[in-house]
Short mmCIF file of C-alpha atoms and ligand atoms in Angstrom, two decimals:
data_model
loop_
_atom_site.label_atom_id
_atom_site.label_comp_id
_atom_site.label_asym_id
_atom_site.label_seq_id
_atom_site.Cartn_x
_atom_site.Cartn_y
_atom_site.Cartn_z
CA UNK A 1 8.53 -48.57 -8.21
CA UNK A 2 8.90 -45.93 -5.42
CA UNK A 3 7.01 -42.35 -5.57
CA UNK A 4 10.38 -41.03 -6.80
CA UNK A 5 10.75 -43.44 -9.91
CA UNK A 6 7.52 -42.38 -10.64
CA UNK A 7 7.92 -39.17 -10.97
CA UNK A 8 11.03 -39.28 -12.86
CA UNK A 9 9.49 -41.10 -15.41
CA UNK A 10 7.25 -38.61 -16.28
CA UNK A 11 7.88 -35.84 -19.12
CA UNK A 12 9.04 -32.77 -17.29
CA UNK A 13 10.57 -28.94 -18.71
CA UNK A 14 13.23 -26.96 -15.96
CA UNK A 15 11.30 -23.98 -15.50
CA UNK A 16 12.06 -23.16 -12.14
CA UNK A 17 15.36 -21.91 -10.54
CA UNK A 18 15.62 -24.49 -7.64
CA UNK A 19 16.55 -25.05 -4.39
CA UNK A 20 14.84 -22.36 -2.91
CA UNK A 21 16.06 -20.68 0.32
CA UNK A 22 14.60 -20.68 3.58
CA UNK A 23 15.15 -17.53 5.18
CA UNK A 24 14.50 -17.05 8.97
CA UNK A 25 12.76 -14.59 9.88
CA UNK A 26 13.93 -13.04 12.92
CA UNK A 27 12.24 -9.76 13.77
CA UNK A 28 8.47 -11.02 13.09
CA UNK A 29 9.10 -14.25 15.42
CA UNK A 30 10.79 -11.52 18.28
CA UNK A 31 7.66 -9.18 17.98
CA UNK A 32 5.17 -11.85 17.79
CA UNK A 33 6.51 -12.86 21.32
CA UNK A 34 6.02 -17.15 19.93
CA UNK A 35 8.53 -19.55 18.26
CA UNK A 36 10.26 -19.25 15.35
CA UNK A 37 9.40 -18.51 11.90
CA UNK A 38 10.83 -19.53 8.55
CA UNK A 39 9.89 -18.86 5.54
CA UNK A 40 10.55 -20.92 1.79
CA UNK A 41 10.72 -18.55 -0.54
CA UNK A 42 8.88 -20.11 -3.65
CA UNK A 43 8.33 -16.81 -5.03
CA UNK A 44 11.83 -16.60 -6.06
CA UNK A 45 11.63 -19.44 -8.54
CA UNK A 46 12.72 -17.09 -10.88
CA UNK A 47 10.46 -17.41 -14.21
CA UNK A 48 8.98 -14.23 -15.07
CA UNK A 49 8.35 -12.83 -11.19
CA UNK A 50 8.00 -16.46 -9.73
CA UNK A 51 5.55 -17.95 -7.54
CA UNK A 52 4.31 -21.53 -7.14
CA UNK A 53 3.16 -22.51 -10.52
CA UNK A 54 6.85 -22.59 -11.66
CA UNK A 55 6.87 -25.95 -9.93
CA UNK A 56 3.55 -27.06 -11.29
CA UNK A 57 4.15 -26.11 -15.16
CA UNK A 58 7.57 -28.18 -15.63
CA UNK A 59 5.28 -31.30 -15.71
CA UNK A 60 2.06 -29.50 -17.70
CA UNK A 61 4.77 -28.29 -20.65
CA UNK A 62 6.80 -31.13 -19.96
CA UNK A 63 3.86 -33.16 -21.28
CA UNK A 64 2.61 -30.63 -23.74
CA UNK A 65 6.66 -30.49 -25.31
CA UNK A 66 6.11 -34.80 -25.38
CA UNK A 67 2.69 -34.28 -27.47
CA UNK A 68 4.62 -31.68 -29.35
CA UNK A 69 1.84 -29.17 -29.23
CA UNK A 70 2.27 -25.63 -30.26
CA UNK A 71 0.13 -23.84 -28.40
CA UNK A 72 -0.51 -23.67 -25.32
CA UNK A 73 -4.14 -22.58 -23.52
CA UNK A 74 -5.17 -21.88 -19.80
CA UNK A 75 -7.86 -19.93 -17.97
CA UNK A 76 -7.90 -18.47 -14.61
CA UNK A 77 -8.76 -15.54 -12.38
CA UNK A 78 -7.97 -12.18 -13.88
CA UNK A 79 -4.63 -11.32 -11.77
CA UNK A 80 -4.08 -15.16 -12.26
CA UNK A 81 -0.46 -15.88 -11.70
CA UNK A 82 -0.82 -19.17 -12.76
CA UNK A 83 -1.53 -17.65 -15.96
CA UNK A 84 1.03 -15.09 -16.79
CA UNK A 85 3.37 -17.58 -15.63
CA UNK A 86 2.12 -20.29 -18.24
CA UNK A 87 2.68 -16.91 -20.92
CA UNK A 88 6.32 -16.97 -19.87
CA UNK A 89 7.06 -20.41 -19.66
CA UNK A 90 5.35 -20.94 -23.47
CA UNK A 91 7.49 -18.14 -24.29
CA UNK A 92 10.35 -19.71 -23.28
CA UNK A 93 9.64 -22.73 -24.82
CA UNK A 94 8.75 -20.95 -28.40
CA UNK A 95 5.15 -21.98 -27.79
CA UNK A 96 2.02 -20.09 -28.65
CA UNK A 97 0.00 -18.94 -25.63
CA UNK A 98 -3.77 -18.39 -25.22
CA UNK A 99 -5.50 -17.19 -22.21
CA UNK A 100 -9.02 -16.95 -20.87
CA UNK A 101 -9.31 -14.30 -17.70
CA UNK A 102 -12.74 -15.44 -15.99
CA UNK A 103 -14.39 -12.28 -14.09
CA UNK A 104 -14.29 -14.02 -10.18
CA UNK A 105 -13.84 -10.70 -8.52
CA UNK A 106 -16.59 -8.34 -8.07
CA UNK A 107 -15.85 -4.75 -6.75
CA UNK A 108 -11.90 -5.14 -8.25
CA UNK A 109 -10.56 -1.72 -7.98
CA UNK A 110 -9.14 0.46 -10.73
CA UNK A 111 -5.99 -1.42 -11.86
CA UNK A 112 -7.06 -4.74 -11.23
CA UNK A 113 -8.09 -5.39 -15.16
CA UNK A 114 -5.14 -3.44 -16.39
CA UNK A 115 -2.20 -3.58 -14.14
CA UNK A 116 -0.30 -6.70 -12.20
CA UNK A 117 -0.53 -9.60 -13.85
CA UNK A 118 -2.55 -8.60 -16.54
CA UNK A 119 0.24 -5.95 -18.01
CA UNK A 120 2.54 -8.82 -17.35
CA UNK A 121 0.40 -11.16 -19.59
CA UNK A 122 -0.13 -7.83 -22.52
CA UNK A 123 4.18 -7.63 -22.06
CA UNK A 124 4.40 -11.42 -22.46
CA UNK A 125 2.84 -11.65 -25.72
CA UNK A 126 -0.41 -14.22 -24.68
CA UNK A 127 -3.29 -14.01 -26.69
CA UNK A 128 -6.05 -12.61 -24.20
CA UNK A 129 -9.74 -14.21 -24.08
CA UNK A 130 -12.22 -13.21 -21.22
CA UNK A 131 -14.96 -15.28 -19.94
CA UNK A 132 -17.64 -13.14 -17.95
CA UNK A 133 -18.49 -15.47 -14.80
CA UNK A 134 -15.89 -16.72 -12.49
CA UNK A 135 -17.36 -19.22 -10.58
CA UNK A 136 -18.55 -21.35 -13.41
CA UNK A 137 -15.59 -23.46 -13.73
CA UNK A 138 -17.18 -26.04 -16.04
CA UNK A 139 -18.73 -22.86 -18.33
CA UNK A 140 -14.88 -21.71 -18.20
CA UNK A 141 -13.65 -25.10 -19.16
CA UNK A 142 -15.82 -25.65 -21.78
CA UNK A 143 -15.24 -22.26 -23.34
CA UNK A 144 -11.67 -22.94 -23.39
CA UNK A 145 -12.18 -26.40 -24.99
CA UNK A 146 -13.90 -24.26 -28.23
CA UNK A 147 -11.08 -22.12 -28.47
CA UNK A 148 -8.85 -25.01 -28.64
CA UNK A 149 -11.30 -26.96 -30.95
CA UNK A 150 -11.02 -22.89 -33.56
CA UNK A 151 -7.03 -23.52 -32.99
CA UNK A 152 -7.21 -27.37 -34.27
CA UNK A 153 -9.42 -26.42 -37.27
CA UNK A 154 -6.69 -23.73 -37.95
CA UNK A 155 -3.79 -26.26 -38.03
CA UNK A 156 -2.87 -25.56 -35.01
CA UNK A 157 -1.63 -28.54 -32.14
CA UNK A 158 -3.08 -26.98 -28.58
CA UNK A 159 -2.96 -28.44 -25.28
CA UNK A 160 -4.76 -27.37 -22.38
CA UNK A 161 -3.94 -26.85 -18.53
CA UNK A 162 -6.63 -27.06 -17.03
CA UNK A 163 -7.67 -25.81 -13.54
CA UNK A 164 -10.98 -27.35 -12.60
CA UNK A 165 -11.12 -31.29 -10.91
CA UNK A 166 -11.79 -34.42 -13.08
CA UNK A 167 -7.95 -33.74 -14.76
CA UNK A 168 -4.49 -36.01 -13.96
CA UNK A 169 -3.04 -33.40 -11.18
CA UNK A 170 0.36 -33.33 -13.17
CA UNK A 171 0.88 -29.13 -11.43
CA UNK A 172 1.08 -31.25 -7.83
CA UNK A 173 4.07 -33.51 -8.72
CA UNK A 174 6.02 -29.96 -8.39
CA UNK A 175 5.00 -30.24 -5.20
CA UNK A 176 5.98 -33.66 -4.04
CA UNK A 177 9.57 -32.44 -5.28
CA UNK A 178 8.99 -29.49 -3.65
CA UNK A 179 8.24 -31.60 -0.36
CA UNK A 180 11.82 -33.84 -1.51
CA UNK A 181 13.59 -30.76 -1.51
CA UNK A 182 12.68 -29.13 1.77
CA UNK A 183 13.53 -32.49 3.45
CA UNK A 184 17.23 -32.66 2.33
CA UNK A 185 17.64 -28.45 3.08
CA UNK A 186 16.11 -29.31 6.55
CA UNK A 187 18.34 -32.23 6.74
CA UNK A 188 21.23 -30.23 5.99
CA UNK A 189 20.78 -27.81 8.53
CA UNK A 190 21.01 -26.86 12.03
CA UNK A 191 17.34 -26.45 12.72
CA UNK A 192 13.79 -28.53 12.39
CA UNK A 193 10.23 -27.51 11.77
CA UNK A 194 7.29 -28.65 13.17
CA UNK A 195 4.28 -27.14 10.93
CA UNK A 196 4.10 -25.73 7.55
CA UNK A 197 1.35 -23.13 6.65
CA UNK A 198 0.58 -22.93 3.27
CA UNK A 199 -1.92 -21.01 1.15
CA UNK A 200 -4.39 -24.10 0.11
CA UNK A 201 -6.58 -22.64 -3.62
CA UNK A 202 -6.88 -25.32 -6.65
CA UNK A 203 -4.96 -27.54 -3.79
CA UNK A 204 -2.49 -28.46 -6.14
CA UNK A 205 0.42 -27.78 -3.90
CA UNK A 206 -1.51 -28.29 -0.66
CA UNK A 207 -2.07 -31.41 -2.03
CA UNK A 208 1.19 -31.93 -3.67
CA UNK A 209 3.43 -31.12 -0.62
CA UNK A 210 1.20 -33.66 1.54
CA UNK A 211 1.60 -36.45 -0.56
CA UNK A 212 5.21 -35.85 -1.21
CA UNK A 213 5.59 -35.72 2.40
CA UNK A 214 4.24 -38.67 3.80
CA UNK A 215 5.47 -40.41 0.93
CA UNK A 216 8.90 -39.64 2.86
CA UNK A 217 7.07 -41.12 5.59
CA UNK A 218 7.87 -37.15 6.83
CA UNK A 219 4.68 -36.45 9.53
CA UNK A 220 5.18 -32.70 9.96
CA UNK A 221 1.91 -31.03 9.82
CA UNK A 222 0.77 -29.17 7.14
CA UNK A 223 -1.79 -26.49 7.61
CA UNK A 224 -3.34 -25.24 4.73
CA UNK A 225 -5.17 -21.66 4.21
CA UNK A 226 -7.98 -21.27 2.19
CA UNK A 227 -8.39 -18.47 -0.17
CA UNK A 228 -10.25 -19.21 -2.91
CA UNK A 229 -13.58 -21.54 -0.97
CA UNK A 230 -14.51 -22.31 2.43
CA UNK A 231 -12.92 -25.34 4.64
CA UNK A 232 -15.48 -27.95 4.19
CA UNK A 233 -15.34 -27.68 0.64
CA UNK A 234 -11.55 -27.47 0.26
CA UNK A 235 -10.87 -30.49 2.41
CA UNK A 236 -13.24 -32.87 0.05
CA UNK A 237 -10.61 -31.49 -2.80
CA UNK A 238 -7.50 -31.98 -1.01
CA UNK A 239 -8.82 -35.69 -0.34
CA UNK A 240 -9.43 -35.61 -4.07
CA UNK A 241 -6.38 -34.32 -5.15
CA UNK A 242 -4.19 -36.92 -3.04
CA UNK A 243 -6.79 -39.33 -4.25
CA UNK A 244 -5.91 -38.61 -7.64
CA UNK A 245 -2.53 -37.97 -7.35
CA UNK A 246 -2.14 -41.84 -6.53
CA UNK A 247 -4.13 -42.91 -9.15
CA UNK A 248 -1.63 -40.73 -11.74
CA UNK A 249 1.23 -42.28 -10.27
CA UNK A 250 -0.25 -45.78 -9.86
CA UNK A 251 0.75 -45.85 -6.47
CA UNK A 252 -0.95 -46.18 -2.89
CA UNK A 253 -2.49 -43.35 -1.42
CA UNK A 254 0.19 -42.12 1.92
CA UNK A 255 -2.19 -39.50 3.24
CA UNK A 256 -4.73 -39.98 5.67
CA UNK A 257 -7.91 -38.01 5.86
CA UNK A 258 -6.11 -36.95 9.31
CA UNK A 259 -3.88 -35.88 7.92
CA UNK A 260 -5.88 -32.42 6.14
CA UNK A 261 -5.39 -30.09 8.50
CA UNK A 262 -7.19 -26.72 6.89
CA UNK A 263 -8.33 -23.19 8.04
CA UNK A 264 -10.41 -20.67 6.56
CA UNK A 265 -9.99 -18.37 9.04
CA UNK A 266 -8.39 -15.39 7.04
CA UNK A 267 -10.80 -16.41 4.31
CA UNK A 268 -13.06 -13.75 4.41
CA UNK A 269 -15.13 -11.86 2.20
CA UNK A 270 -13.87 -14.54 -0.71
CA UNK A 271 -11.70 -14.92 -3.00
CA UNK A 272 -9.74 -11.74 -3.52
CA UNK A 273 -11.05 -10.08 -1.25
CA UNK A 274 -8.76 -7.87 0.98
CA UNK A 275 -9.72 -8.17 4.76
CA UNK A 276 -7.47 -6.13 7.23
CA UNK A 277 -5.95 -9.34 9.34
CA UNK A 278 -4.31 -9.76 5.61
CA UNK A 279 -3.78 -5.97 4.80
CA UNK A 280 -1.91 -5.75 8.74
CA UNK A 281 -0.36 -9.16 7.36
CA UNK A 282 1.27 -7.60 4.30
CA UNK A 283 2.50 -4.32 6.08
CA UNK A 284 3.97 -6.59 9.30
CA UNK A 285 5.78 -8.45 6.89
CA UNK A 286 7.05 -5.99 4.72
CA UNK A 287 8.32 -3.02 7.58
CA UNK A 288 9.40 -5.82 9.89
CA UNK A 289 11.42 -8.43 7.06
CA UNK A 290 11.51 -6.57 4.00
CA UNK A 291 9.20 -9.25 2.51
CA UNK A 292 6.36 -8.63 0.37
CA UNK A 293 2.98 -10.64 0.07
CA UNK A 294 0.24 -10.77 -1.97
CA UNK A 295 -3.21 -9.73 -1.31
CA UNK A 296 -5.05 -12.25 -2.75
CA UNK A 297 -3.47 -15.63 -1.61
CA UNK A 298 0.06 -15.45 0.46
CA UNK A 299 -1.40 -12.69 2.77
CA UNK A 300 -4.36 -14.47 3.59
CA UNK A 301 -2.20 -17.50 4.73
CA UNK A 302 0.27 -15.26 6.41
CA UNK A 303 -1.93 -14.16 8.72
CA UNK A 304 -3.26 -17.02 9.63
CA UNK A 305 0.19 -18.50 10.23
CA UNK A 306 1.08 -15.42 12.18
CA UNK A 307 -1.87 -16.10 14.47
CA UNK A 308 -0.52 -19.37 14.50
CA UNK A 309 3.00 -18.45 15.87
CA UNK A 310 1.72 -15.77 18.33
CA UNK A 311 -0.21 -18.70 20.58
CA UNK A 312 2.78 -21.39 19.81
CA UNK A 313 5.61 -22.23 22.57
CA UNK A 314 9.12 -20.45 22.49
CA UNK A 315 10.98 -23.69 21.47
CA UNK A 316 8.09 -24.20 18.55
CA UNK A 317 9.36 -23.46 14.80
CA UNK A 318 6.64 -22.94 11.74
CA UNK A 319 7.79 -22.63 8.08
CA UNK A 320 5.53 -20.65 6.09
CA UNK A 321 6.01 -21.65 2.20
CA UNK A 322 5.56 -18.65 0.15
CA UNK A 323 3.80 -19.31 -2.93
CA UNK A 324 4.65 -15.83 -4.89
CA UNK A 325 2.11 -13.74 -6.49
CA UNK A 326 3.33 -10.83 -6.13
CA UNK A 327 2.72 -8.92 -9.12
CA UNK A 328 -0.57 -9.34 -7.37
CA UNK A 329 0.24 -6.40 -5.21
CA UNK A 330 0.39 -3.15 -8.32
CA UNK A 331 -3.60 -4.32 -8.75
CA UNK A 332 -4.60 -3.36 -5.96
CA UNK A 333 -2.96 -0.48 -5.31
CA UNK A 334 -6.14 1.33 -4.20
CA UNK A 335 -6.90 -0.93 -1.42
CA UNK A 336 -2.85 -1.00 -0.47
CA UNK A 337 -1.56 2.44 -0.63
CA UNK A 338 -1.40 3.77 2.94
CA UNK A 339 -1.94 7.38 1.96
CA UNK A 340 -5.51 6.13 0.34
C1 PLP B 401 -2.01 -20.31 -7.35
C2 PLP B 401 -1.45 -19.72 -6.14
C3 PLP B 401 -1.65 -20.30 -4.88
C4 PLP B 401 -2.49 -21.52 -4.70
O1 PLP B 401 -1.85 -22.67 -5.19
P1 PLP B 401 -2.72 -23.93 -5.58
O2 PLP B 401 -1.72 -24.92 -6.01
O3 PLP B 401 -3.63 -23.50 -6.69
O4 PLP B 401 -3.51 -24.32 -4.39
C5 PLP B 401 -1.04 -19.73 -3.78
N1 PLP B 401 -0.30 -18.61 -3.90
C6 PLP B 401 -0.12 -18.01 -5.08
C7 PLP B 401 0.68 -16.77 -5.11
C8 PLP B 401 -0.67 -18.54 -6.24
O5 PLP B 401 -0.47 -17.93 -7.42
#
């Protein structure tokens, strides 16, 4: 069976409002002085603000709907988006929803535990848990396991998404539709691409779009941003994640290790960490398109696909896929607000 059958005989929810455009744009590519720019605009998939995990959660709820669980648990970054989009998708689907909000950010600034995604998650209705250190993703995992072990004594039916490696990717599969998708809208129109940036953090769609790619026997390049570890580390999980993604679907492996093309460039301080190539990033974009970013992931891969277009040829066209997050923006209003 091809890739395709594969995944269409897997358990899957509609969550996100899809095709999503591609949008040229215009005025950035002029003042850059390079090629052209386009940009997929994944953070208008539509379910509760949008963003990338849309994509990713039709196949985690599709699976927790077959398993007919009834609530629903996930842990992430405080201004996770994955997780206040998990709140609305449970919501929609008459689920319960826990959460666990795992401290990864150290000198956060005065909204970033109370505004963003977090109000979004409060408005939402999720049950809020918070775990104090960040980069203990095992610690997290296993804390979230005893909540869900306190639900089952209850009654209760959970099932967990989980974030960390070692779990069946089922959040990339969005992504090798995703990468299905673009193909036919390029196919359909009157222009081609010849690199995707994308911001590269679990890897899920890094990973995702790859596969799903080169399973169409597609070779554009895919660059991916880091903005959650550094390069070497995040191209050992990308490898993973494809690795794994073949196993899931029981079927060979497309992508090459050549094929992980990464930079960690605009990566700096660390995770969620505003530098100023990503605060120039998110003003360029927004005064010259009337497009806004995120600080903590699609800035930090904008501007390293704006220094991207600045040194590429005229006749040279890069798609940047935006991943969402905005909500992202209202916590760190501090750090953002010109007049600061
Ligand atoms: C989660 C997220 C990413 C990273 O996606 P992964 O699949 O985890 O690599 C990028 N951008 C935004 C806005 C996100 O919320």
């Amino acid at each position: 069976m091809s890739v395709f059958g594969k995944l269409d005989a897997l358990p899957r929810v509609s969550l996100a409002h899809t095709p999503t455009p591609i949008e040229q744009l215009n005025n950035l590519g002029k003042a850059l002085g390079g090629g052209h720019l386009y940009v997929k605009r994944d953070d208008c998939t539509g379910l509760a603000m949008g963003g990338n995990k849309a994509r990713q959660l039709e196949y985690y709820f599709g699976e927790a709907v077959q398993q007919e669980a009834d609530t629903i648990l996930i842990t992430g970054a405080v201004q996770s988006n994955f997780v206040r989009m998990a709140a609305a998708a449970a919501a929609k689907l008459d689920l319960a929803c826990h959460i666990q909000l795992e401290e990864r950010v150290s000198d956060a600034g005065a909204n970033y535990h109370d505004s963003g995604n977090v109000l979004l998650d409060h408005i939402l209705g999720a049950t809020i848990h918070t775990y104090p250190d960040g980069e203990d993703e095992a610690g997290a995992d296993a804390n979230l396991q005893s909540i869900a072990n306190e639900l089952r004594l209850a009654g209760k039916r959970p099932y967990i998404i989980p974030l960390a490696m070692g779990h069946p990717p089922l959040g990339a599969l969005g992504y090798i539709q995703a990468a299905i998708e673009l193909k036919s809208q390029l196919k359909k129109s009157d222009f081609e691409i010849d690199q995707i940036f994308v911001a590269s953090g679990s890897g899920s769609t890094h990973a995702g779009l790859l596969f799903g790619c080169r399973s169409l026997k597609w070779p554009i390049r895919i660059t991916g941003v880091c903005v959650r570890r550094r390069r070497e580390q995040q191209i050992n999980r990308i490898e993973k994640r494809c690795h794994d993604i073949s196993r899931l679907l029981d079927i060979e492996n497309p992508v090459d290790s050549s094929d992980i093309e990464i930079t960690d460039e605009t990566f700096s301080p660390g995770y969620g960490k505003l530098n100023d190539q990503t605060l120039s990033a998110i003003k360029l974009c927004a005064r010259r398109e009337g497009l806004l970013l995120d600080p903590v992931y699609t800035g930090k891969a904008m501007a390293a696909c704006l220094n991207h277009v600045r040194g590429t040829h005229k006749n040279q066209s890069t798609l940047f896929l935006h991943t969402g997050g905005t909500p992202g923006l209202f916590a760190y209003s501090p750090q953002l607000n010109p007049a600061n």
